[in-house]
Short mmCIF file of C-alpha atoms and ligand atoms in Angstrom, two decimals:
data_model
loop_
_atom_site.label_atom_id
_atom_site.label_comp_id
_atom_site.label_asym_id
_atom_site.label_seq_id
_atom_site.Cartn_x
_atom_site.Cartn_y
_atom_site.Cartn_z
CA MET A 1 5.37 21.77 -19.60
CA PRO A 2 7.09 19.59 -16.98
CA GLU A 3 10.74 18.83 -17.65
CA ILE A 4 11.18 15.42 -19.29
CA LEU A 5 14.34 13.66 -18.16
CA GLU A 6 15.89 10.77 -20.09
CA ASN A 7 17.40 7.46 -18.93
CA ILE A 8 16.75 8.04 -15.27
CA SER A 9 17.59 5.52 -12.54
CA LEU A 10 14.49 4.48 -10.59
CA LYS A 11 16.49 3.14 -7.63
CA ASN A 12 15.43 6.04 -5.42
CA PHE A 13 11.83 5.89 -6.63
CA ASN A 14 11.02 2.36 -5.40
CA THR A 15 11.18 1.32 -1.75
CA PHE A 16 12.74 -2.06 -2.69
CA GLY A 17 15.71 0.04 -3.81
CA VAL A 18 16.29 -2.12 -6.90
CA GLU A 19 17.97 -0.75 -10.00
CA ALA A 20 15.88 -0.11 -13.12
CA LYS A 21 15.95 2.67 -15.68
CA ALA A 22 13.12 4.76 -17.08
CA ARG A 23 13.43 5.81 -20.72
CA TRP A 24 11.70 9.10 -19.80
CA PHE A 25 10.72 10.60 -16.45
CA ALA A 26 8.44 13.54 -15.61
CA ASP A 27 7.87 15.10 -12.20
CA ILE A 28 4.34 16.49 -11.84
CA ASN A 29 4.06 19.40 -9.38
CA LYS A 30 0.59 20.70 -10.29
CA GLU A 31 -2.47 19.63 -12.29
CA ASP A 32 -1.52 22.00 -15.13
CA ASP A 33 1.65 19.94 -15.65
CA LEU A 34 -0.56 17.00 -16.61
CA ILE A 35 -2.69 19.09 -18.97
CA ASN A 36 0.46 20.43 -20.67
CA LEU A 37 2.17 17.05 -20.79
CA PHE A 38 -0.70 15.29 -22.50
CA SER A 39 -1.37 18.15 -24.93
CA ASP A 40 1.67 16.73 -26.77
CA PRO A 41 0.46 13.70 -28.79
CA LYS A 42 3.88 12.05 -28.34
CA TRP A 43 3.26 11.52 -24.62
CA MET A 44 -0.34 10.53 -25.18
CA SER A 45 0.80 7.56 -27.25
CA THR A 46 3.83 6.60 -25.13
CA GLU A 47 3.56 3.72 -22.67
CA ARG A 48 3.42 5.21 -19.19
CA LEU A 49 3.73 4.26 -15.56
CA ILE A 50 2.41 6.37 -12.70
CA VAL A 51 4.35 6.29 -9.45
CA GLY A 52 3.84 7.93 -6.07
CA GLY A 53 6.14 6.83 -3.26
CA GLY A 54 7.10 3.65 -5.15
CA SER A 55 6.19 1.61 -2.10
CA ASN A 56 4.09 -0.99 -3.86
CA MET A 57 6.16 -1.73 -6.93
CA LEU A 58 8.79 -4.26 -7.94
CA PHE A 59 10.84 -3.42 -11.02
CA THR A 60 12.13 -6.57 -12.70
CA GLN A 61 13.29 -4.74 -15.84
CA ASP A 62 13.89 -1.26 -17.26
CA PHE A 63 10.76 0.67 -18.21
CA ASP A 64 10.87 1.68 -21.87
CA GLY A 65 8.28 4.44 -21.55
CA LEU A 66 7.39 7.53 -19.54
CA VAL A 67 7.40 7.33 -15.76
CA ILE A 68 5.14 10.01 -14.27
CA ARG A 69 5.93 10.84 -10.66
CA VAL A 70 3.09 12.68 -8.90
CA ASN A 71 4.73 15.25 -6.64
CA ILE A 72 1.78 17.59 -5.96
CA LYS A 73 2.04 18.93 -2.40
CA GLY A 74 -0.17 20.83 0.03
CA ILE A 75 -2.54 20.06 2.92
CA THR A 76 -5.63 22.13 3.77
CA GLN A 77 -8.74 21.52 5.85
CA ILE A 78 -12.32 22.65 6.28
CA GLU A 79 -14.00 22.13 9.63
CA ASP A 80 -17.74 21.55 9.85
CA GLY A 81 -18.93 20.99 13.42
CA ASP A 82 -17.19 17.84 14.63
CA ASP A 83 -16.22 16.84 11.10
CA VAL A 84 -12.99 17.87 9.40
CA TYR A 85 -12.41 17.51 5.68
CA VAL A 86 -8.67 17.34 5.07
CA THR A 87 -7.43 17.63 1.48
CA ALA A 88 -3.88 16.65 0.55
CA GLY A 89 -1.96 16.78 -2.72
CA GLY A 90 -1.37 13.36 -4.31
CA GLY A 91 2.39 13.73 -3.83
CA GLU A 92 2.30 14.28 -0.08
CA VAL A 93 4.03 11.54 1.91
CA TRP A 94 1.27 9.51 3.58
CA ASN A 95 2.82 9.49 7.03
CA ASN A 96 3.38 13.27 6.97
CA LEU A 97 -0.36 13.64 6.43
CA VAL A 98 -1.08 11.23 9.30
CA ASN A 99 1.20 13.26 11.58
CA TYR A 100 -0.44 16.51 10.45
CA CYS A 101 -3.85 15.11 11.45
CA VAL A 102 -2.68 13.47 14.70
CA ASP A 103 -0.97 16.73 15.79
CA ARG A 104 -4.26 18.58 15.34
CA ASP A 105 -6.38 15.87 17.03
CA PHE A 106 -8.21 15.01 13.82
CA ALA A 107 -9.17 11.37 14.35
CA GLY A 108 -9.48 8.52 11.86
CA MET A 109 -6.03 7.89 10.40
CA GLU A 110 -4.02 7.11 13.52
CA ASN A 111 -4.17 3.33 12.96
CA LEU A 112 -2.63 3.92 9.53
CA SER A 113 0.51 5.55 10.97
CA LEU A 114 3.87 4.84 9.35
CA ILE A 115 2.51 3.12 6.22
CA PRO A 116 5.01 3.95 3.48
CA GLY A 117 3.77 5.59 0.28
CA SER A 118 2.02 8.68 -0.99
CA VAL A 119 -1.43 10.23 -0.57
CA GLY A 120 -2.26 9.64 -4.26
CA ALA A 121 -1.58 5.93 -3.92
CA SER A 122 -3.62 5.54 -0.73
CA PRO A 123 -6.99 4.95 -2.44
CA VAL A 124 -5.52 2.88 -5.28
CA GLN A 125 -4.89 -0.14 -3.10
CA ASN A 126 -7.14 0.91 -0.20
CA ILE A 127 -4.27 0.79 2.27
CA GLY A 128 -5.09 -0.74 5.62
CA ALA A 129 -3.63 -1.74 8.96
CA TYR A 130 -4.64 -2.54 12.53
CA GLY A 131 -8.39 -2.73 11.97
CA VAL A 132 -8.77 0.37 9.75
CA GLU A 133 -8.85 0.74 5.98
CA LEU A 134 -8.46 3.87 3.91
CA LYS A 135 -12.10 3.56 2.80
CA ASP A 136 -13.15 4.28 6.40
CA VAL A 137 -11.82 7.87 6.13
CA PHE A 138 -11.84 8.48 2.37
CA PHE A 139 -14.30 11.18 1.28
CA SER A 140 -13.37 11.93 -2.36
CA CYS A 141 -10.46 12.36 -4.74
CA ARG A 142 -9.65 14.46 -7.79
CA ALA A 143 -8.42 12.52 -10.76
CA TYR A 144 -7.02 13.59 -14.11
CA MET A 145 -8.49 11.35 -16.83
CA ILE A 146 -5.61 10.80 -19.23
CA GLU A 147 -7.68 9.99 -22.32
CA THR A 148 -10.16 12.89 -22.10
CA GLY A 149 -8.13 15.46 -20.16
CA ALA A 150 -11.05 15.94 -17.75
CA ILE A 151 -10.57 16.30 -14.02
CA LEU A 152 -13.24 14.28 -12.21
CA SER A 153 -14.19 13.81 -8.60
CA PHE A 154 -14.65 10.26 -7.29
CA SER A 155 -16.76 9.64 -4.20
CA ASN A 156 -16.19 6.79 -1.77
CA THR A 157 -18.71 4.55 -3.55
CA ASP A 158 -17.36 5.49 -7.00
CA CYS A 159 -14.00 4.01 -5.96
CA LYS A 160 -15.47 0.49 -5.41
CA PHE A 161 -13.14 -0.16 -2.50
CA ASP A 162 -12.40 -3.72 -1.49
CA TYR A 163 -9.59 -5.47 0.42
CA ARG A 164 -6.40 -3.87 -1.04
CA ASP A 165 -8.42 -3.07 -4.15
CA SER A 166 -10.32 -0.28 -5.93
CA ILE A 167 -11.58 0.82 -9.34
CA PHE A 168 -8.10 2.33 -9.91
CA LYS A 169 -6.54 -1.15 -9.91
CA LYS A 170 -9.25 -2.57 -12.15
CA GLU A 171 -11.22 -0.86 -14.93
CA LEU A 172 -9.39 2.48 -14.54
CA LYS A 173 -5.90 0.98 -14.23
CA GLY A 174 -3.38 3.28 -15.94
CA LYS A 175 -6.15 5.64 -17.08
CA VAL A 176 -6.24 8.17 -14.26
CA ILE A 177 -3.81 10.17 -12.17
CA ILE A 178 -4.99 11.04 -8.67
CA THR A 179 -3.97 14.63 -7.95
CA ALA A 180 -5.58 15.18 -4.52
CA VAL A 181 -7.52 13.24 -1.90
CA THR A 182 -10.03 14.51 0.67
CA TYR A 183 -10.45 12.56 3.91
CA LYS A 184 -13.34 12.92 6.34
CA LEU A 185 -12.01 12.92 9.89
CA SER A 186 -13.54 13.74 13.23
CA LYS A 187 -12.75 15.98 16.16
CA LYS A 188 -14.77 13.58 18.33
CA PRO A 189 -12.66 10.43 18.17
CA SER A 190 -14.04 6.93 18.38
CA LEU A 191 -10.76 5.07 18.63
CA ASN A 192 -10.37 1.64 17.07
CA ILE A 193 -8.38 -0.51 19.50
CA THR A 194 -9.97 -3.84 18.64
CA TYR A 195 -6.78 -5.18 17.07
CA GLY A 196 -5.13 -7.45 19.64
CA ALA A 197 -1.62 -6.05 19.26
CA ILE A 198 -2.83 -2.48 19.94
CA ALA A 199 -4.72 -3.46 23.08
CA ALA A 200 -1.70 -5.44 24.33
CA GLU A 201 0.74 -2.58 23.69
CA LEU A 202 -1.56 -0.06 25.43
CA GLN A 203 -1.68 -2.35 28.44
CA ASN A 204 2.11 -2.69 28.39
CA ARG A 205 2.42 1.06 28.54
CA GLU A 206 -0.33 1.27 31.20
CA ILE A 207 -2.40 3.62 29.05
CA GLU A 208 -6.05 3.33 30.07
CA ALA A 209 -7.65 6.25 28.23
CA PRO A 210 -5.66 6.49 25.00
CA THR A 211 -5.54 9.68 22.93
CA ILE A 212 -5.23 9.81 19.14
CA LYS A 213 -1.53 10.48 19.62
CA ASP A 214 -1.20 7.40 21.88
CA ILE A 215 -2.73 5.18 19.20
CA SER A 216 -0.43 6.60 16.57
CA THR A 217 2.60 6.07 18.81
CA VAL A 218 1.59 2.51 19.68
CA VAL A 219 0.84 1.57 16.05
CA SER A 220 4.18 3.04 14.97
CA ALA A 221 5.98 1.04 17.67
CA ILE A 222 4.27 -2.21 16.59
CA ARG A 223 5.17 -1.57 12.96
CA VAL A 224 8.80 -0.78 13.81
CA SER A 225 9.08 -3.99 15.85
CA LYS A 226 7.62 -6.20 13.11
CA LEU A 227 8.44 -4.58 9.81
CA PRO A 228 11.73 -3.50 8.24
CA ASP A 229 12.25 0.24 7.68
CA PRO A 230 12.33 0.78 3.90
CA SER A 231 14.88 3.59 4.29
CA THR A 232 17.46 1.04 5.50
CA ILE A 233 16.19 -2.34 4.18
CA GLY A 234 14.39 -2.32 0.84
CA ASN A 235 10.85 -3.70 1.01
CA ALA A 236 7.29 -2.94 -0.04
CA GLY A 237 5.35 -4.04 3.04
CA SER A 238 3.22 -7.15 2.58
CA PHE A 239 4.21 -8.72 -0.72
CA PHE A 240 1.10 -10.91 -1.00
CA LYS A 241 -2.54 -10.43 -0.04
CA ASN A 242 -4.03 -12.56 2.70
CA PRO A 243 -5.93 -15.20 0.68
CA VAL A 244 -9.67 -15.58 1.10
CA VAL A 245 -10.90 -19.18 0.72
CA SER A 246 -14.22 -20.97 1.02
CA LYS A 247 -15.21 -22.44 4.38
CA ASP A 248 -14.87 -25.93 2.84
CA THR A 249 -11.32 -25.26 1.74
CA PHE A 250 -10.50 -23.86 5.16
CA GLU A 251 -11.92 -26.92 6.94
CA ARG A 252 -9.85 -29.18 4.69
CA ILE A 253 -6.70 -27.25 5.61
CA GLN A 254 -7.59 -27.07 9.30
CA SER A 255 -8.13 -30.84 9.49
CA VAL A 256 -4.45 -31.28 8.58
CA PHE A 257 -3.09 -28.09 10.23
CA PRO A 258 -5.24 -27.42 13.32
CA ASP A 259 -3.36 -24.19 14.19
CA THR A 260 -4.09 -22.47 10.87
CA VAL A 261 -4.30 -18.70 11.59
CA HIS A 262 -7.60 -17.48 10.16
CA TYR A 263 -10.40 -14.90 10.41
CA CYS A 264 -13.99 -15.85 9.53
CA LEU A 265 -15.64 -13.52 7.01
CA PRO A 266 -19.26 -13.25 5.88
CA ASN A 267 -20.59 -15.45 3.05
CA ASN A 268 -18.96 -18.66 4.28
CA THR A 269 -15.49 -17.42 3.47
CA VAL A 270 -12.33 -17.42 5.58
CA LYS A 271 -9.26 -15.18 5.37
CA LEU A 272 -5.96 -16.94 5.98
CA ALA A 273 -2.80 -15.23 7.26
CA ALA A 274 -0.39 -15.40 4.32
CA GLY A 275 2.53 -14.72 6.70
CA TRP A 276 1.66 -17.85 8.67
CA LEU A 277 1.31 -20.00 5.54
CA ILE A 278 4.70 -18.77 4.29
CA GLU A 279 6.36 -19.33 7.66
CA GLN A 280 5.02 -22.92 7.77
CA CYS A 281 6.80 -23.54 4.48
CA GLY A 282 10.10 -22.62 6.15
CA TRP A 283 10.48 -19.25 4.47
CA LYS A 284 10.54 -16.90 7.47
CA GLY A 285 13.85 -15.02 7.60
CA LYS A 286 15.23 -17.06 4.67
CA LYS A 287 17.80 -15.45 2.40
CA ILE A 288 18.89 -16.38 -1.11
CA GLY A 289 21.78 -14.15 -2.14
CA GLN A 290 20.73 -10.60 -1.26
CA ALA A 291 16.97 -11.23 -1.34
CA GLY A 292 14.74 -12.91 1.20
CA THR A 293 11.89 -12.64 3.66
CA TRP A 294 11.89 -10.56 6.86
CA LYS A 295 12.86 -12.30 10.10
CA ASN A 296 9.82 -10.99 12.01
CA GLN A 297 7.22 -11.12 9.21
CA ALA A 298 7.44 -13.73 6.47
CA LEU A 299 4.90 -11.82 4.33
CA VAL A 300 7.45 -9.06 3.73
CA LEU A 301 10.05 -9.70 1.02
CA VAL A 302 13.24 -7.71 1.41
CA ASN A 303 16.29 -6.53 -0.47
CA TYR A 304 19.17 -7.10 1.94
CA GLY A 305 21.56 -5.04 -0.17
CA ASN A 306 21.99 -5.19 -3.89
CA ALA A 307 19.36 -7.72 -4.94
CA SER A 308 17.79 -7.22 -8.34
CA GLY A 309 14.06 -7.07 -8.89
CA LEU A 310 14.32 -10.48 -10.55
CA ASP A 311 16.02 -11.98 -7.47
CA ILE A 312 13.06 -10.84 -5.37
CA TYR A 313 10.55 -11.96 -7.98
CA ASP A 314 12.16 -15.44 -8.11
CA ILE A 315 11.73 -15.82 -4.36
CA SER A 316 8.09 -14.80 -4.65
CA GLU A 317 7.57 -17.50 -7.31
CA LYS A 318 9.18 -20.13 -5.08
CA ILE A 319 6.98 -19.08 -2.15
CA ILE A 320 3.84 -19.29 -4.30
CA LEU A 321 4.80 -22.83 -5.38
CA ASP A 322 5.60 -24.01 -1.85
CA VAL A 323 2.38 -22.61 -0.35
CA LYS A 324 0.39 -24.17 -3.20
CA ASP A 325 2.09 -27.55 -2.65
CA LYS A 326 1.61 -27.58 1.11
CA PHE A 327 -1.82 -25.98 1.53
CA GLY A 328 -3.38 -25.98 -1.97
CA VAL A 329 -3.81 -22.18 -1.68
CA LEU A 330 -2.72 -19.77 -4.41
CA LEU A 331 -1.13 -16.58 -3.08
CA GLU A 332 -1.78 -13.41 -5.03
CA ARG A 333 0.79 -10.60 -5.10
CA GLU A 334 -0.22 -7.30 -3.57
CA VAL A 335 2.81 -5.58 -5.07
CA ASN A 336 2.72 -4.52 -8.74
CA VAL A 337 5.38 -6.29 -10.78
CA ILE A 338 6.79 -4.22 -13.65
N1 EPU B 401 2.05 -14.57 11.13
C1 EPU B 401 2.88 -15.65 11.27
N2 EPU B 401 4.11 -15.60 10.69
C2 EPU B 401 4.56 -14.52 10.03
C3 EPU B 401 3.70 -13.41 9.88
C4 EPU B 401 2.43 -13.46 10.44
O1 EPU B 401 2.53 -16.65 11.88
O2 EPU B 401 5.70 -14.55 9.55
C5 EPU B 401 0.73 -14.60 11.78
C6 EPU B 401 0.72 -13.65 13.00
O3 EPU B 401 1.18 -14.27 14.14
C7 EPU B 401 -0.73 -13.27 13.09
C8 EPU B 401 -1.20 -13.31 11.65
O4 EPU B 401 -0.26 -14.08 10.92
O5 EPU B 401 -1.43 -14.22 13.82
C9 EPU B 401 -1.38 -11.93 11.05
O6 EPU B 401 -0.15 -11.23 11.10
P1 EPU B 401 -0.07 -9.64 11.22
O7 EPU B 401 -0.90 -9.15 12.35
O8 EPU B 401 1.36 -9.24 11.18
O9 EPU B 401 -0.83 -9.11 9.93
P2 EPU B 401 -0.83 -9.60 8.40
O10 EPU B 401 -2.15 -10.21 8.11
O11 EPU B 401 0.37 -10.42 8.11
C10 EPU B 401 -1.88 -7.38 7.52
C11 EPU B 401 -1.61 -6.39 6.43
C12 EPU B 401 -0.50 -5.45 6.83
C13 EPU B 401 -0.90 -4.73 8.11
C14 EPU B 401 -1.16 -5.78 9.19
C15 EPU B 401 -1.66 -5.18 10.48
C16 EPU B 401 -2.17 -7.54 4.37
C17 EPU B 401 -1.66 -8.20 3.13
N3 EPU B 401 -1.25 -7.10 5.21
O12 EPU B 401 -0.71 -8.20 7.65
O13 EPU B 401 -0.38 -4.47 5.81
O14 EPU B 401 0.12 -3.84 8.55
O15 EPU B 401 -2.19 -6.70 8.73
O16 EPU B 401 -2.98 -4.73 10.33
O17 EPU B 401 -3.38 -7.43 4.54
C18 EPU B 401 0.77 -4.01 3.79
O18 EPU B 401 -0.30 -4.17 3.20
O19 EPU B 401 1.82 -3.72 3.17
C19 EPU B 401 0.83 -4.24 5.22
C20 EPU B 401 1.99 -4.19 5.90
#
């Protein structure tokens, strides 16, 4: 049975670094811990919250239930010709896994370098950056089904991946705990350098034939230059999703704001850059008390010191209203608000 702690501060378990208390807290180090935990009917019927690295969560209040922190470690791999299947425990730190793969020349994850969070959370919101999404390298995951106690395997298609979305955020929300993830990588890299900022940074460094390690280094440098480091300034990466609108809506916006940053998608839809919309509303680098937006990326909300979760939430509400007023577009939060 895992140890159950009481009245635990969650400040170190969320990358915003805001204060909130958990009524109960359990650290899960192996799958058996889950089986033992839920064999007690008390925990089966208690409200619960599953956390990994706490990098996609905003606590606006104490949590009067059981917080389950997945801390299952371990990385192994099986090689099959040019393919490599790397399996990592759900509690591994995502970037440690990326480094493990980059150091061994296993290609596929290098564009996802330095994303905060854990392996177990990576499929939940289909993390993505610089032209690559988790779904591009995801092979399968093991998941403990809380209600039945079964451990099931989910394939890539089972997960119903979409932009920052999966089955684990929809019909299976709160019902499963991902204990391990297997990624399919390659020893024969086909590097993805289509993203403008990567190509520009490679040129800056005069790198003509980039290696996997070069891509990882360049992506990390771009992230460091644009995004605040959660270990010193509390944040959860992009706070909102980039909104997808119809072509008609886009044309209406573009007729008033010709410079609207956008990417055309299939099916007559257009993705808008939420960071640009927010900046146009005057929010870039703005601070109210100890909460605000980042000076180099308006899409990132930050805790400049001792902001509360509610301070940050209030700013997000104001941003939503301003963007709606100016552009008629409704921003949707990427971060889970508790
Ligand atoms: N922009 C502005 N002002 C800003 C921020 C952005 O004008 O304050 C403009 C940029 O100039 C650029 C465009 O918006 O033309 C897009 O900006 P950026 O390349 O920084 O990417 P993003 O769309 O804001 C997304 C992901 C990030 C990911 C980057 C790079 C989402 C919600 N966010 O941001 O992911 O790192 O692309 O691929 O899709 C995360 O999800 O937490 C995250 C950091």
